[in-house]
Amino acid sequence: MRTQVGIIGAGPAGLLLSQLLHLAGIESVVLESRSRDAIEATIRAGILEHGTVDLMERIGAGERLKREGFRHDGIHLRFDGQTRRIDFPELTGGKSVYLYPQHEVIKDLVALRLRLGGDIRFAVRNVTLHDLETTAPRLKYVNSQGAAEEIHCDYIVGCDGTNGVSKPSIPEGKLKTYEKVYPFGWFGILCKAPPSSDELIYAQHQRGFALASTRSPEIQRMYFQVDPTEKVQNWSDDRIWAEFRARLETRDGWLPAEGPIFSKVIVGMRSLVTEPMQYGRLFLAGDAAHVVPPTGAKGLNLAAADVQVLANGFEAFYRRGNSEPLLRYSDMALKRIWKAQRFSWWMTSLMHRAPGDDDFRYQMQMAELDYVTSSPLGAASLAENYVGLPMQYAS
Ligand code: FAD
Ligand code: DHB
């Protein structure tokens, strides 16, 4: 069969791109290696920047997000036994973020695409990319029934995340990778308990970082910094709660609301950028091209920003025969990506204790936290980055 744009991966990048292309009258087929149930049940990110919320609304996928999601007008930074609030609308001219879990975004986008007749092929295997240097690239794969199939495309977009096939299909030496691996990871839990706070708490403590986030009035999402080689089985519920109590403590005796823990995972942390995000007729978008440490809540939002730039490029190509914006995709997207990388790296460095950090380093972190929470200009910079830099900063 034939399509205009072959998309690999039905994560936020692939699904958003297929909907943006549909709205521009451009055909696409999405190939996804997992089942619909599996992608709709994978717990990942939680925070949507204001621009991602606008995008979801603009493409017709914002209704449940606005109804069931939670608008957050600020975050709490906790350090030295005290809590300081960053007020987003006040510091950014009225902008906020939404707490709406990634798997709910996925559910809404899959439902929307299928309702509009979108072509998403779940549970495919052995996707391979061919003739990327020509004007007629092809995708080969094995469908969910075990039959070999082929798609002829004008372009292919790799939206297949960190372990996908797209990037490895680019010949060696064509890409430059920048990478930083952090000497810590996050231990994430889901628990049945009421929220400890109406807004997220990011805590810097001598014992390490902790984050209190939420999923619903009944389910809470919390994280704490651990050694990346730590094992989940070493952590009983009691030990986890003792760690949260210690790291989230305040001088006035604040305590997190505790409850049964029903999910425990450890994720590593790194910063990674691949340049350029294109090879021949293959473009890379989202985690397939770059990874951020989760501290700034940028991963999903960057994927959304990439595909907006890319969709504009496809529109210019198909509507006006102008391939210039597509050729500039990598340069334009990377400008915003590097700024989000900087913010994620900065917030990670500010909030975590690294092995070997001395007392001087700790005092520097305390002074910086005091500065960004007491200076209106320092706070405004944090707030502007957290709610999401304007798209025009990418051009
Ligand atoms: P993905 O969401 O990874 O989607 C890629 C899709 O491609 C997947 O559905 C995958 O099954 C599919 N795929 C892969 N290989 C193939 C193949 N060969 N053929 C066909 N399909 C393929 N970000 C935050 O901001 N906060 C967080 O707390 C946070 N937690 C995270 C926890 C984990 C465990 C992970 C892995 C990521 C987390 N992230 C977090 C990052 C955020 O979830 C990602 O940045 C976001 O999912 C990127 O979207 P994407 O569409 O680029 O990639
Ligand atoms: C969540 C994850 C993050 O990385 C973050 O910075 C804020 C919230 C979450 O999963 O809720």
XYZ file of C-alpha atoms and ligand atoms in Angstrom:
459
model
C 0.000 0.000 0.000
C 0.900 3.687 -0.240
C 0.641 6.631 2.142
C 2.085 10.112 2.285
C 3.729 9.937 5.728
C 4.635 6.653 7.446
C 4.859 7.129 11.218
C 6.600 4.635 13.507
C 5.302 4.681 17.108
C 1.926 5.567 18.659
C 3.272 7.539 21.623
C 2.414 11.223 22.101
C 4.677 12.248 19.175
C 3.270 9.780 16.635
C -0.386 10.233 17.563
C -0.240 14.039 17.717
C 1.563 14.138 14.378
C -0.997 11.875 12.677
C -3.829 14.124 13.911
C -2.044 17.340 12.849
C -1.433 15.829 9.399
C -5.063 14.724 9.161
C -6.208 18.298 9.898
C -3.926 19.512 7.108
C -5.394 16.952 4.681
C -2.291 14.757 4.689
C -2.535 10.948 4.900
C -0.521 8.890 7.344
C -0.251 5.349 8.699
C 0.986 4.740 12.257
C 2.828 1.474 13.031
C 2.942 0.553 16.740
C 4.724 -2.485 18.156
C 2.552 -2.769 21.291
C -1.173 -3.452 21.683
C -3.709 -0.658 22.187
C -4.311 -1.910 25.757
C -0.578 -1.824 26.530
C 0.030 1.750 25.320
C -3.095 2.973 27.129
C -1.915 1.442 30.424
C 1.729 2.613 30.512
C 2.284 5.073 33.368
C 4.664 7.875 32.452
C 4.599 11.672 32.574
C 1.984 13.832 34.292
C 2.444 17.528 33.519
C 1.267 19.247 30.322
C 2.691 22.672 29.496
C 0.162 25.374 28.600
C 1.177 25.061 24.922
C 0.548 21.300 24.956
C -2.891 21.906 26.473
C -3.613 24.496 23.746
C -2.486 22.005 21.103
C -4.738 19.245 22.485
C -7.696 21.648 22.389
C -6.846 22.927 18.917
C -6.760 19.433 17.411
C -10.025 18.376 19.066
C -8.565 16.245 21.886
C -8.908 18.672 24.791
C -12.415 18.028 26.065
C -11.703 15.349 28.738
C -8.389 16.990 29.615
C -10.180 20.234 30.458
C -12.964 18.392 32.313
C -10.967 15.796 34.279
C -7.440 17.263 34.354
C -6.269 19.581 37.111
C -5.017 23.076 36.355
C -1.948 23.848 38.450
C -1.165 27.503 38.976
C 2.100 26.878 40.773
C 4.605 24.491 42.330
C 6.123 24.356 45.793
C 9.891 24.246 46.179
C 10.812 22.789 49.564
C 14.304 23.174 51.016
C 15.890 23.810 54.382
C 12.654 22.786 56.134
C 10.538 25.510 54.457
C 8.261 25.760 51.411
C 8.261 28.515 48.794
C 5.635 28.769 46.099
C 6.225 29.719 42.453
C 3.058 31.359 41.126
C 2.803 30.673 37.376
C -0.003 33.016 36.228
C 1.401 35.938 38.192
C 4.925 35.440 36.797
C 4.077 34.481 33.192
C 1.153 36.703 32.279
C -1.592 34.213 33.107
C -0.137 30.828 32.069
C -0.585 27.541 33.956
C 0.115 23.828 33.465
C -2.274 20.864 33.641
C -1.846 17.638 35.562
C -3.252 15.072 33.128
C -1.451 11.724 32.936
C 0.244 10.653 29.717
C -1.826 7.445 29.386
C -4.998 9.556 29.424
C -3.525 11.705 26.627
C -2.815 8.486 24.711
C -6.373 7.183 25.253
C -7.880 10.457 24.010
C -5.639 10.618 20.939
C -6.166 6.968 19.949
C -9.947 7.345 20.318
C -9.928 10.555 18.268
C -7.772 9.139 15.471
C -9.867 5.972 15.192
C -13.128 7.953 15.262
C -11.852 10.022 12.325
C -10.882 6.896 10.390
C -7.172 7.162 11.221
C -4.966 4.181 10.341
C -3.107 2.935 13.448
C -1.719 -0.602 13.192
C -1.129 -2.027 16.658
C 1.011 -5.011 17.687
C 3.135 -5.004 14.526
C 6.601 -6.642 14.563
C 9.945 -6.332 12.792
C 9.507 -2.815 11.378
C 12.359 -2.013 8.976
C 13.092 1.181 7.008
C 14.278 1.179 3.386
C 15.454 3.587 0.655
C 15.644 6.565 3.009
C 18.013 8.378 0.620
C 15.475 8.229 -2.215
C 12.174 10.093 -2.755
C 10.259 6.812 -2.273
C 11.158 5.353 1.146
C 9.435 2.135 2.299
C 8.455 0.522 5.568
C 8.322 -3.264 5.915
C 6.783 -5.010 8.909
C 4.884 -8.059 10.089
C 1.270 -7.319 10.994
C -0.575 -8.514 14.119
C -1.773 -11.607 12.197
C 1.799 -12.566 11.299
C 1.657 -11.471 7.617
C 4.503 -9.487 6.019
C 3.422 -6.082 4.656
C 5.017 -3.073 2.975
C 4.109 0.633 2.870
C 5.409 3.021 0.208
C 5.717 6.565 1.617
C 6.826 10.047 0.628
C 8.376 10.513 4.072
C 8.919 8.447 7.234
C 8.832 9.900 10.758
C 10.468 7.966 13.604
C 8.359 8.612 16.722
C 9.428 5.311 18.279
C 10.986 6.504 21.522
C 14.365 5.694 23.054
C 14.534 2.029 21.997
C 13.027 2.338 18.529
C 14.305 1.210 15.119
C 14.366 4.586 13.335
C 17.540 6.084 14.743
C 19.542 2.826 14.414
C 18.496 2.732 10.707
C 20.572 5.852 10.033
C 24.094 4.949 8.829
C 26.860 5.334 11.359
C 28.662 8.669 11.317
C 25.664 10.678 10.048
C 24.443 11.769 13.517
C 26.114 13.460 16.435
C 24.928 12.460 19.903
C 25.346 14.575 23.018
C 24.739 12.633 26.218
C 24.980 13.103 29.966
C 24.148 10.240 32.339
C 23.311 11.295 35.913
C 24.663 9.342 38.895
C 21.156 8.867 40.309
C 17.709 7.611 39.302
C 14.121 8.089 40.461
C 12.161 5.586 42.508
C 8.522 6.159 41.502
C 5.469 4.916 43.379
C 1.722 4.976 42.913
C -0.275 4.780 46.136
C -3.863 4.849 47.267
C -4.043 7.966 49.430
C -5.493 11.470 49.365
C -3.263 14.244 47.924
C -0.663 15.615 50.316
C -0.820 19.014 48.638
C -2.968 20.804 46.053
C 0.162 21.540 43.992
C 3.344 19.548 43.276
C 6.113 19.666 45.879
C 9.712 19.476 44.631
C 11.948 18.918 47.681
C 15.726 19.291 47.972
C 17.056 17.528 51.086
C 20.477 16.386 52.357
C 19.194 12.789 51.857
C 18.300 13.573 48.223
C 15.448 14.818 46.048
C 11.750 13.954 46.527
C 8.643 14.892 44.519
C 5.015 14.662 45.584
C 2.750 14.599 42.521
C -0.765 13.306 42.028
C -2.949 11.334 39.654
C -6.439 11.795 41.123
C -8.084 12.631 44.452
C -7.587 8.930 45.382
C -4.238 8.045 43.706
C -0.897 9.762 44.309
C 2.334 9.666 42.279
C 5.525 10.246 44.249
C 9.242 9.955 43.483
C 12.505 10.031 45.393
C 16.107 10.032 44.252
C 18.015 6.733 44.559
C 21.265 5.224 43.344
C 20.567 4.098 39.732
C 21.637 0.518 40.608
C 19.146 0.335 43.525
C 16.648 -2.566 43.449
C 12.889 -2.160 43.959
C 12.766 -5.280 46.174
C 15.038 -3.583 48.741
C 12.261 -1.105 49.498
C 9.345 -2.131 51.711
C 6.381 0.254 51.955
C 7.512 1.219 55.485
C 11.016 2.045 54.298
C 9.639 4.139 51.397
C 7.324 6.148 53.663
C 10.138 6.744 56.178
C 12.221 8.149 53.302
C 9.416 10.423 52.089
C 8.747 11.661 55.639
C 12.439 12.495 56.089
C 12.903 14.237 52.735
C 9.629 16.154 52.728
C 9.864 17.301 56.341
C 9.281 20.945 57.204
C 10.050 22.846 60.381
C 6.330 23.081 61.129
C 5.831 19.299 61.132
C 4.176 18.731 57.692
C 3.676 15.040 56.851
C 2.686 13.325 53.568
C -0.620 11.435 53.459
C 0.317 7.728 53.385
C -1.473 4.708 51.943
C -0.953 1.308 50.291
C 1.647 1.380 47.486
C 0.593 -0.578 44.374
C 3.359 0.276 41.889
C 7.132 0.670 42.340
C 9.600 1.445 39.517
C 13.137 2.804 39.212
C 14.033 4.926 36.168
C 17.510 6.077 35.161
C 18.180 9.726 34.325
C 20.010 11.171 31.367
C 20.117 14.071 28.956
C 20.530 13.147 25.285
C 20.314 15.081 22.026
C 20.802 13.702 18.504
C 21.727 16.077 15.696
C 20.433 16.465 13.053
C 16.942 15.031 13.519
C 16.790 14.020 9.876
C 18.444 11.640 7.453
C 17.230 11.716 3.834
C 13.446 11.231 3.915
C 13.439 10.116 7.578
C 12.699 12.602 10.374
C 13.051 11.849 14.091
C 10.681 13.359 16.689
C 10.244 13.111 20.471
C 12.227 10.620 22.555
C 13.545 8.976 19.370
C 15.748 12.075 18.995
C 16.218 13.374 22.544
C 15.742 12.476 26.200
C 15.521 14.800 29.201
C 15.807 13.946 32.905
C 12.233 14.083 34.290
C 12.770 16.872 36.844
C 11.443 19.665 34.624
C 8.489 17.561 33.328
C 9.492 18.262 29.722
C 9.627 14.862 27.906
C 6.100 14.642 26.552
C 5.916 18.386 25.981
C 9.031 18.376 23.820
C 7.555 15.594 21.706
C 4.451 17.770 21.203
C 6.576 20.789 20.228
C 8.650 18.782 17.700
C 5.654 17.475 15.798
C 4.087 20.926 15.519
C 7.193 22.173 13.721
C 7.235 19.040 11.578
C 3.533 19.227 10.710
C 3.991 22.841 9.572
C 6.794 21.632 7.324
C 4.633 18.893 5.787
C 1.812 21.357 5.241
C 4.111 23.734 3.371
C 5.375 20.837 1.253
C 2.004 19.339 0.330
C 0.017 22.591 0.016
C 2.588 24.824 -1.647
C 5.317 22.477 -2.853
C 7.740 24.301 -0.556
C 10.178 21.855 1.076
C 12.199 24.630 2.761
C 10.396 24.441 6.173
C 10.836 20.639 6.221
C 14.545 21.041 5.573
C 14.727 23.525 8.452
C 12.793 21.218 10.848
C 15.844 19.903 12.679
C 17.425 23.345 13.212
C 14.144 24.890 14.366
C 13.161 22.082 16.724
C 16.669 21.849 18.192
C 16.618 25.480 19.320
C 13.716 24.756 21.627
C 15.028 21.297 22.559
C 18.360 22.677 23.775
C 16.555 25.251 25.926
C 14.382 22.531 27.463
C 17.520 20.437 27.973
C 19.142 23.346 29.764
C 16.151 23.832 32.044
C 15.844 20.097 32.804
C 19.582 19.819 33.533
C 19.479 22.976 35.679
C 16.495 21.869 37.732
C 18.005 18.384 38.123
C 21.328 19.847 39.328
C 19.553 22.247 41.667
C 17.328 19.632 43.324
C 19.516 16.491 43.594
C 22.470 15.465 45.749
C 25.168 13.776 43.648
C 27.713 11.339 45.134
C 30.761 13.364 46.232
C 28.861 16.661 46.517
C 30.490 18.655 49.322
C 29.063 21.150 51.806
C 30.014 24.051 49.547
C 27.929 22.592 46.736
C 25.003 22.190 49.139
C 25.285 25.847 50.186
C 25.308 26.869 46.510
C 22.076 24.910 45.972
C 20.484 26.515 49.044
C 21.512 29.994 47.902
C 20.163 29.378 44.395
C 16.857 28.002 45.738
C 16.575 31.029 48.013
C 17.333 33.304 45.035
C 14.879 31.786 42.542
C 12.099 31.779 45.139
C 12.661 35.285 46.510
C 13.718 37.319 43.459
C 10.761 38.044 41.141
C 13.153 37.861 38.168
C 14.655 34.523 39.278
C 11.178 33.116 39.926
C 9.898 34.419 36.566
C 12.634 32.560 34.679
C 11.790 29.291 36.450
C 8.060 29.807 35.875
C 8.494 30.731 32.192
C 10.475 27.558 31.545
C 8.186 25.296 33.587
C 4.965 26.385 31.860
C 6.810 26.058 28.531
C 8.778 28.518 26.424
C 6.819 30.161 23.604
C 7.118 28.392 20.254
C 8.612 31.526 18.697
C 11.726 30.893 20.846
C 12.297 27.993 18.458
C 12.608 30.116 15.348
P 7.136 7.213 23.468
O 6.068 7.660 24.369
O 8.216 6.364 24.032
O 6.418 6.425 22.272
C 7.118 5.607 21.377
C 6.193 4.534 20.848
O 6.856 3.822 19.830
C 5.798 3.534 21.923
O 4.410 3.363 21.973
C 6.537 2.278 21.501
O 5.837 1.091 21.860
C 6.631 2.447 20.003
N 7.748 1.721 19.399
C 9.014 1.576 19.882
N 9.744 0.837 19.060
C 8.951 0.521 18.019
C 9.156 -0.229 16.840
N 10.327 -0.799 16.576
N 8.130 -0.364 15.984
C 6.922 0.207 16.222
N 6.678 0.925 17.350
C 7.684 1.088 18.220
N 8.500 12.470 31.185
C 8.117 13.385 32.052
O 8.022 14.547 31.660
N 7.820 13.044 33.351
C 7.900 11.733 33.780
O 7.609 11.423 34.929
C 8.294 10.752 32.892
N 8.387 9.459 33.286
C 8.796 8.531 32.391
C 8.921 7.200 32.775
C 9.379 6.218 31.888
C 9.504 4.768 32.332
C 9.730 6.604 30.576
C 10.236 5.569 29.591
C 9.586 7.946 30.184
C 9.129 8.907 31.083
N 8.983 10.260 30.704
C 8.587 11.176 31.584
C 9.252 10.731 29.375
C 7.979 10.843 28.548
O 7.090 9.821 28.903
C 8.442 10.767 27.109
O 9.256 11.900 26.860
C 7.306 10.709 26.083
O 6.628 9.476 26.191
C 7.881 10.861 24.677
O 6.899 10.573 23.718
P 7.305 9.886 22.361
O 6.041 9.769 21.595
O 8.470 10.558 21.762
O 7.853 8.420 22.746
C 5.432 14.097 37.285
C 6.623 13.726 36.733
C 7.641 14.648 36.646
O 8.812 14.313 36.091
C 7.475 15.942 37.096
O 8.505 16.818 37.009
C 6.266 16.306 37.633
C 5.244 15.383 37.727
C 4.347 13.093 37.397
O 4.554 11.947 36.982
O 3.277 13.432 37.921
